[in-house]
Short mmCIF file of N, CA, C and O in Angstrom, two decimals:
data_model
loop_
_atom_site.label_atom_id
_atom_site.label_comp_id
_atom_site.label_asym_id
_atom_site.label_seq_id
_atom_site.Cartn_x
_atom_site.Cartn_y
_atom_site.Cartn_z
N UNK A 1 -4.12 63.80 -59.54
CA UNK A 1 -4.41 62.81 -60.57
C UNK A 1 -5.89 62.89 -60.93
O UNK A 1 -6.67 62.87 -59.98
N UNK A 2 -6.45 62.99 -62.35
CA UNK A 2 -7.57 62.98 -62.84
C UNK A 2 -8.54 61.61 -62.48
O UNK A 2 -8.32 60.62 -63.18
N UNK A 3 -9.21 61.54 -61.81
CA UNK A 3 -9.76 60.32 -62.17
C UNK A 3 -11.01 60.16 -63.29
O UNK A 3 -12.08 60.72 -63.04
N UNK A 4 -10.84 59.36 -64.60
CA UNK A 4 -11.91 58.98 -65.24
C UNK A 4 -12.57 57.46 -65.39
O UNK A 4 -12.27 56.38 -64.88
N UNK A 5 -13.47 57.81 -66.18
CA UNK A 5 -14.06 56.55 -66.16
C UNK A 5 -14.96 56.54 -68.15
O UNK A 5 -15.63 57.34 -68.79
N UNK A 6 -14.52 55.43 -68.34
CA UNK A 6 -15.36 55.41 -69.54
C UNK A 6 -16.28 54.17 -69.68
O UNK A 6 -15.96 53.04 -69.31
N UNK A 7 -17.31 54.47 -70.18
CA UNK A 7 -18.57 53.83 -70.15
C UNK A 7 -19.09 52.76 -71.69
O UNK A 7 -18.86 53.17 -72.83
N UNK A 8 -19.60 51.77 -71.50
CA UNK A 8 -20.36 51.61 -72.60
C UNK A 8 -21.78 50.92 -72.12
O UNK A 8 -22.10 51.27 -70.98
N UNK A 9 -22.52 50.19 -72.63
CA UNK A 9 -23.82 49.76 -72.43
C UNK A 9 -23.75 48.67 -72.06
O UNK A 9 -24.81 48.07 -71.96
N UNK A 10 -22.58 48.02 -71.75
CA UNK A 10 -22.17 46.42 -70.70
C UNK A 10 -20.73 46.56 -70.35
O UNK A 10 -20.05 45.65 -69.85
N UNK A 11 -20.48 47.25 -70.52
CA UNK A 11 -19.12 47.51 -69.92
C UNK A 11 -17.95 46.48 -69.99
O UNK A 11 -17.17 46.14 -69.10
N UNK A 12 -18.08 46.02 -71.45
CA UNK A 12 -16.71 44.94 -71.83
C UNK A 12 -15.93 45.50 -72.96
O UNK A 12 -14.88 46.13 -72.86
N UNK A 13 -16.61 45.17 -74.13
CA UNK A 13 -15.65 45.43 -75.61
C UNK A 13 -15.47 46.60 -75.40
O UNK A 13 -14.74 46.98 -74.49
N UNK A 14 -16.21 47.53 -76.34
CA UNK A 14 -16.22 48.57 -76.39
C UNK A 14 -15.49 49.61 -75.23
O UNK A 14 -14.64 50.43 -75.55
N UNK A 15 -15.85 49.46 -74.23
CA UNK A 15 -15.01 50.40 -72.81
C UNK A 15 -13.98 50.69 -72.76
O UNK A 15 -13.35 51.71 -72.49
N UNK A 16 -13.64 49.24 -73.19
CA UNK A 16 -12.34 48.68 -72.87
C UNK A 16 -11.09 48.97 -73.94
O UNK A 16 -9.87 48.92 -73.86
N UNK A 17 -12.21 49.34 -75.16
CA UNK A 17 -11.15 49.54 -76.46
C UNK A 17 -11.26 51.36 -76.07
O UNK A 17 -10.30 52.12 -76.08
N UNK A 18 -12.17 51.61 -75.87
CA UNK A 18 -12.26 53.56 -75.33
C UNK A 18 -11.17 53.79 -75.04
O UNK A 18 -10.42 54.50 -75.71
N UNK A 19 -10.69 52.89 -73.33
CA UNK A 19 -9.98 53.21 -72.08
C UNK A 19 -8.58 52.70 -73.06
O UNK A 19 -7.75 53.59 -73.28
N UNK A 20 -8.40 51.82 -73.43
CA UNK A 20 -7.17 52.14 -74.48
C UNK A 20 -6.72 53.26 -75.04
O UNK A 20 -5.57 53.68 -74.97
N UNK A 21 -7.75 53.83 -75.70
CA UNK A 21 -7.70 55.18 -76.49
C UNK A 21 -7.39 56.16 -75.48
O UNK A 21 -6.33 56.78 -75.55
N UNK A 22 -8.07 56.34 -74.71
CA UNK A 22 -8.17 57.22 -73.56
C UNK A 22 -6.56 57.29 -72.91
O UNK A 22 -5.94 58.31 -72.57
N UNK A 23 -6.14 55.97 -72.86
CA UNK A 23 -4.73 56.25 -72.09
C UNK A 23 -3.77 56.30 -72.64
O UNK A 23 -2.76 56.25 -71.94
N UNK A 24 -3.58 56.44 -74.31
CA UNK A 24 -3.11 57.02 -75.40
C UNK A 24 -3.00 58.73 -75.30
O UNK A 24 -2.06 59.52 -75.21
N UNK A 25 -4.63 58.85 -75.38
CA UNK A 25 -4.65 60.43 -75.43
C UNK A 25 -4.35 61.01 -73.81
O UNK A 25 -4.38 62.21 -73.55
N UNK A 26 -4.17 60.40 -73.24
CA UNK A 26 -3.53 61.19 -71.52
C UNK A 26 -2.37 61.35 -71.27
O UNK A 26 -2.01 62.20 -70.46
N UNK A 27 -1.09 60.14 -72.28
CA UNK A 27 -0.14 60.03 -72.27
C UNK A 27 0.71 61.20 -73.13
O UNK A 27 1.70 61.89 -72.89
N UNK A 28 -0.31 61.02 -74.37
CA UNK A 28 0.01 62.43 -75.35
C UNK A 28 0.78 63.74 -74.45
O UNK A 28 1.88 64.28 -74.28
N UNK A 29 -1.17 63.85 -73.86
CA UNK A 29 -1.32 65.07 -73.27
C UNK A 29 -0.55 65.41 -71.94
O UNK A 29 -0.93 66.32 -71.20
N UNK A 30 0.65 64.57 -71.65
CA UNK A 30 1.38 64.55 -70.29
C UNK A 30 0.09 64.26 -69.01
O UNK A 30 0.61 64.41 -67.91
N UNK A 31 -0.86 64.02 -68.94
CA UNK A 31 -1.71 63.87 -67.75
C UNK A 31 -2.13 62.73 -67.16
O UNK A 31 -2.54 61.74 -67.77
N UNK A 32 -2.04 62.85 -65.88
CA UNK A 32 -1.47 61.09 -64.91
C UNK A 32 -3.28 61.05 -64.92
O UNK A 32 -3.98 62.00 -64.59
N UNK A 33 -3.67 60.00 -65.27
CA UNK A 33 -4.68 59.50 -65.06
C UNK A 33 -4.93 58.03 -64.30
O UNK A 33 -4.05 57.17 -64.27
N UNK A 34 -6.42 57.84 -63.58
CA UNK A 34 -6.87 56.82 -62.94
C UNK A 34 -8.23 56.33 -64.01
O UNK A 34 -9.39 56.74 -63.96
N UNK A 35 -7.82 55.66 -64.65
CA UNK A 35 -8.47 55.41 -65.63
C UNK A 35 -9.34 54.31 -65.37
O UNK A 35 -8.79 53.27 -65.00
N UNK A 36 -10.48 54.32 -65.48
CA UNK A 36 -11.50 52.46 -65.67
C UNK A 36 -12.68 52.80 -66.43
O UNK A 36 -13.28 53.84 -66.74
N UNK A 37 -12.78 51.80 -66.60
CA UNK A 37 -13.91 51.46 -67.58
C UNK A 37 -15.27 50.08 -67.35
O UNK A 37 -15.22 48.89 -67.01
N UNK A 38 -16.18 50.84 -67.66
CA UNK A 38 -17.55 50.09 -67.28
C UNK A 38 -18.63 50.18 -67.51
O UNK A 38 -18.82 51.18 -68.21
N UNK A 39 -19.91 49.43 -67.19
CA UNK A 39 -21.40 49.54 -67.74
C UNK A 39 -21.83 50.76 -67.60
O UNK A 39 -21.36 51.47 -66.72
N UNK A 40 -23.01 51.30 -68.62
CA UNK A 40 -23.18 52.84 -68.68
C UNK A 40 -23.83 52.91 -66.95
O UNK A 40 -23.81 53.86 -66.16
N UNK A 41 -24.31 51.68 -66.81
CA UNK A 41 -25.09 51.61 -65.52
C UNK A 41 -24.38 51.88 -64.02
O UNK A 41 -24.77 52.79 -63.28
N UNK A 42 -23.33 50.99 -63.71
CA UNK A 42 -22.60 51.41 -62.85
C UNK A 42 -21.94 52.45 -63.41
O UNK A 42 -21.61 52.89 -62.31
N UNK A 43 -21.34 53.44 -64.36
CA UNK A 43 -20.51 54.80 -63.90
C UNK A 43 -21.62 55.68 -63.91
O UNK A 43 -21.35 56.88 -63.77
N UNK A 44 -23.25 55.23 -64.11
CA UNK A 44 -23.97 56.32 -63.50
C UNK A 44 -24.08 56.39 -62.31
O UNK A 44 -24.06 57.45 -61.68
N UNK A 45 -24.22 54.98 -61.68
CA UNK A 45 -24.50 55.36 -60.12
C UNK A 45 -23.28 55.59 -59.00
O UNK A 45 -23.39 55.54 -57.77
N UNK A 46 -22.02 55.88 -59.83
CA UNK A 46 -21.22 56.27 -59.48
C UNK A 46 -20.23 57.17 -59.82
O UNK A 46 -19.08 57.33 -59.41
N UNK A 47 -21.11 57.89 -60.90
CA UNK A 47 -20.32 59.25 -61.83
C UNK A 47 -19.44 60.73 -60.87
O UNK A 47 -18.65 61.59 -61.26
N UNK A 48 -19.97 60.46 -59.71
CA UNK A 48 -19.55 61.48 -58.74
C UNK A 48 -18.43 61.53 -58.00
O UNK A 48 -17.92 62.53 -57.51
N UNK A 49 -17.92 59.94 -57.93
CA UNK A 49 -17.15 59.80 -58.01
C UNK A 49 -15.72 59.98 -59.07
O UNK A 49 -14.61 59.66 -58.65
N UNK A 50 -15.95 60.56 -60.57
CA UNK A 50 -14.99 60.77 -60.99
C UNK A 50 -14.93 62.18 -61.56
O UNK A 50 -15.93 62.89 -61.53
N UNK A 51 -13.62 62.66 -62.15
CA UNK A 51 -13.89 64.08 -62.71
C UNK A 51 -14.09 63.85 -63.87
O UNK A 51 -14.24 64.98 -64.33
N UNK A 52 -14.23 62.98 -64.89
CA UNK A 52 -13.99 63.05 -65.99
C UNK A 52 -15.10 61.77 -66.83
O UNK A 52 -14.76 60.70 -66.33
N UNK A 53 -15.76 61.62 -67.42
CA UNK A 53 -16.71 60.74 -67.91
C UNK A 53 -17.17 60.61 -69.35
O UNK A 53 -18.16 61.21 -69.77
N UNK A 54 -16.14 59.50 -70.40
CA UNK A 54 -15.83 59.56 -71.60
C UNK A 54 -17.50 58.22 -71.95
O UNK A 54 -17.74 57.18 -71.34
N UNK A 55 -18.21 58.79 -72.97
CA UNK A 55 -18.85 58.21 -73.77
C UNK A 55 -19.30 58.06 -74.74
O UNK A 55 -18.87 59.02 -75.38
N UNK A 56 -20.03 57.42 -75.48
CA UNK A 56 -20.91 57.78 -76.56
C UNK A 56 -22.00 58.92 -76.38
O UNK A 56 -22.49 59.24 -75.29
N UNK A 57 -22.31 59.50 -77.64
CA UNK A 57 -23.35 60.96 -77.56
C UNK A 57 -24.09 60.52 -76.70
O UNK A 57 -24.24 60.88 -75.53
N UNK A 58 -24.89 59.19 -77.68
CA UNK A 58 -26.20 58.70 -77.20
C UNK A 58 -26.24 57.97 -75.71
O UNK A 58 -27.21 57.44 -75.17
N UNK A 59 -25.14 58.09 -75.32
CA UNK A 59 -25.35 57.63 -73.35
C UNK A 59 -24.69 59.16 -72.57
O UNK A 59 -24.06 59.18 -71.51
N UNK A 60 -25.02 60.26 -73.37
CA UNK A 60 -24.31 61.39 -72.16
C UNK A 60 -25.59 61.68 -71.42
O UNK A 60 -25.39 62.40 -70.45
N UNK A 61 -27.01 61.27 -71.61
CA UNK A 61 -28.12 61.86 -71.48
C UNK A 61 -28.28 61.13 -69.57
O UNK A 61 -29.17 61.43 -68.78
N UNK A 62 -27.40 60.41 -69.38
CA UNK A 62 -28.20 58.83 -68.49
C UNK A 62 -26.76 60.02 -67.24
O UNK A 62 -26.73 59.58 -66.09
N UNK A 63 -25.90 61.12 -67.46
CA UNK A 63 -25.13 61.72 -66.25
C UNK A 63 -25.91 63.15 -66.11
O UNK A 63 -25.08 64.04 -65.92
N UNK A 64 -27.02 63.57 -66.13
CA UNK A 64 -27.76 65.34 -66.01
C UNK A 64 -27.48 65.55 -64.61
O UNK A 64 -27.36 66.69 -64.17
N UNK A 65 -27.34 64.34 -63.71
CA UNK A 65 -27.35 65.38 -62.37
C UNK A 65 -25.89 65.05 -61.81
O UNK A 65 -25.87 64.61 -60.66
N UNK A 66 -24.55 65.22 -62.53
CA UNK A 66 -23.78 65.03 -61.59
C UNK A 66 -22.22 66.18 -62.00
O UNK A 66 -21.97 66.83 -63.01
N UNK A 67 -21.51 66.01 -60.78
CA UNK A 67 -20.43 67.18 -60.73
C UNK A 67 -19.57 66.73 -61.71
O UNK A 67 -18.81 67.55 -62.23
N UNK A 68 -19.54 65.38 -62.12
CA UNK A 68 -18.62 65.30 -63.34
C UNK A 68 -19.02 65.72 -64.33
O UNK A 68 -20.20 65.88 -64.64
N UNK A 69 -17.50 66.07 -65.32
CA UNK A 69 -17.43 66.80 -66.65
C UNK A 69 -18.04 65.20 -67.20
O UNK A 69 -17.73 64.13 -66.68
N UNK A 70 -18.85 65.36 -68.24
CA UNK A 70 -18.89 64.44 -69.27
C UNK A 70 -18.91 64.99 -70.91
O UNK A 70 -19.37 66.02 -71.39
N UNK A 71 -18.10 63.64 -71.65
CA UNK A 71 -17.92 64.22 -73.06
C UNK A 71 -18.64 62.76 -73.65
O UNK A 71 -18.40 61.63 -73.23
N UNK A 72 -19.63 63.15 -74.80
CA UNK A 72 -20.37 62.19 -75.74
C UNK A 72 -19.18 62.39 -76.83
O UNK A 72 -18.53 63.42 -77.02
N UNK A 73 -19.07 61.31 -77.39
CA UNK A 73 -18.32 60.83 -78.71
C UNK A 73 -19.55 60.23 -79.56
O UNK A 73 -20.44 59.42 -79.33
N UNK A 74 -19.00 61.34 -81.06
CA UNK A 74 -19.63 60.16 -82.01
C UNK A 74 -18.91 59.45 -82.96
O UNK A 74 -19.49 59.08 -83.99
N UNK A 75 -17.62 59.18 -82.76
CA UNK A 75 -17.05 57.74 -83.00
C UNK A 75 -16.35 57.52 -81.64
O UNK A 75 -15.66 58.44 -81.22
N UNK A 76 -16.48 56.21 -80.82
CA UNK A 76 -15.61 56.19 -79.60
C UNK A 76 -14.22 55.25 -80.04
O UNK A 76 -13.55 54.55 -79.29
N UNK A 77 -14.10 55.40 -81.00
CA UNK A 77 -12.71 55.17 -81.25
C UNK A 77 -11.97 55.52 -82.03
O UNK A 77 -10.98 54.98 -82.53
N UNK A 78 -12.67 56.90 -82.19
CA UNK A 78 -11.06 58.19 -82.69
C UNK A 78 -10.77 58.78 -81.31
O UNK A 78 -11.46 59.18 -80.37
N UNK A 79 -9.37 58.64 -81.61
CA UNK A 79 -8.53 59.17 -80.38
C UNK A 79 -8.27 60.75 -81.18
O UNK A 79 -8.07 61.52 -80.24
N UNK A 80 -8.22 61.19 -81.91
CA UNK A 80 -8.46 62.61 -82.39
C UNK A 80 -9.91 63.59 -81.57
O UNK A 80 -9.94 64.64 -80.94
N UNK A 81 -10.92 62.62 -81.96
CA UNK A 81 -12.02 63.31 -81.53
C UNK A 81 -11.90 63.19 -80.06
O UNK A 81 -12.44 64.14 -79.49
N UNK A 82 -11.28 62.16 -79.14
CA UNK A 82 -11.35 62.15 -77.69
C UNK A 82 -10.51 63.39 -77.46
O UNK A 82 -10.78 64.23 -76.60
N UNK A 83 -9.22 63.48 -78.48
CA UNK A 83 -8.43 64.22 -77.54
C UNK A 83 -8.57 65.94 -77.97
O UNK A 83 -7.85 66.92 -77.74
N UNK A 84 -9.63 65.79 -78.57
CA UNK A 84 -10.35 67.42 -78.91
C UNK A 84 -11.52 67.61 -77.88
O UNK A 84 -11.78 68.69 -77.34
N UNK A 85 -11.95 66.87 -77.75
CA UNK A 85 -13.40 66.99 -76.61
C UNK A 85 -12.51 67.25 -75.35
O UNK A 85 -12.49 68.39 -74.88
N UNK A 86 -11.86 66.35 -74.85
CA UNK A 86 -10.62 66.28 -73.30
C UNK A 86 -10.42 67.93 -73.37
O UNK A 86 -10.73 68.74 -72.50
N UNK A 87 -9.91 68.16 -74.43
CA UNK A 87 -9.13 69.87 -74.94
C UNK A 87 -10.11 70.94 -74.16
O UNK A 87 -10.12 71.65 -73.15
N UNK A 88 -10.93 70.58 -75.31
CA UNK A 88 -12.29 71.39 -75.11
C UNK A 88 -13.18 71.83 -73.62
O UNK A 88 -13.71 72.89 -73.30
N UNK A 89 -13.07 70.43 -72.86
CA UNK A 89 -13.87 70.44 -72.20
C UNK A 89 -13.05 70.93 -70.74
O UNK A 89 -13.41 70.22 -69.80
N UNK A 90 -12.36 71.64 -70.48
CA UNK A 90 -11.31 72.32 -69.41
C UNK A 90 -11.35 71.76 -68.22
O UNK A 90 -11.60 72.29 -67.14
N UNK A 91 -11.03 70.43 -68.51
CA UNK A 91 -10.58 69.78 -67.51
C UNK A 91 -8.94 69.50 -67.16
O UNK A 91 -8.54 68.99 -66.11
N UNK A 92 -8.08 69.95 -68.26
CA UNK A 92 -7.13 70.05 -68.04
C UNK A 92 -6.98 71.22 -68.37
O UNK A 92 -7.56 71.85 -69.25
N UNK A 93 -5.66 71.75 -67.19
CA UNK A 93 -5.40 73.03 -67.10
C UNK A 93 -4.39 72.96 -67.28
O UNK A 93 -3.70 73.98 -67.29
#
């Protein structure tokens, strides 16, 4: 099971409408996900904990040192563009 995590800059509205999207585009894509969502702050100091790390462009800068994949969005609520970045970014095999 993938575990992700999606982020915003307080970790309520916005995350939360992502992680919607997000478990749209996992369902698409047949892939069992552990999905949550939260402040850009806590899934930095705990980004290592997941494989997968959905955000805005402008917060991919705040994960440089960690083993998770991260993808910046610049709309975080097209589920098109999530589920082209997910594609893209070979985390699913």
């Amino acid at each position: 099971m993938l575990k992700v995590v999606v982020a915003c800059g307080c970790g309520m509205g916005s995350s939360q409408m992502m992680k919607m999207r997000a478990q749209e585009v996992f369902k698409k894509l047949n892939v069992q996900v552990s999905l949550h969502h939260t402040s850009i702050d806590e899934a930095s100091s705990s980004a290592n904990e997941y494989d997968l790390i959905i955000v805005s462009e402008a917060l991919v800068r705040n994960f440089k040192n960690t083993k998770a994949k991260v993808i910046g969005l610049k709309n975080i609520m097209s589920k098109a563009e999530m589920e082209q970045k997910i594609l893209e970014s070979g985390i699913i095999e």
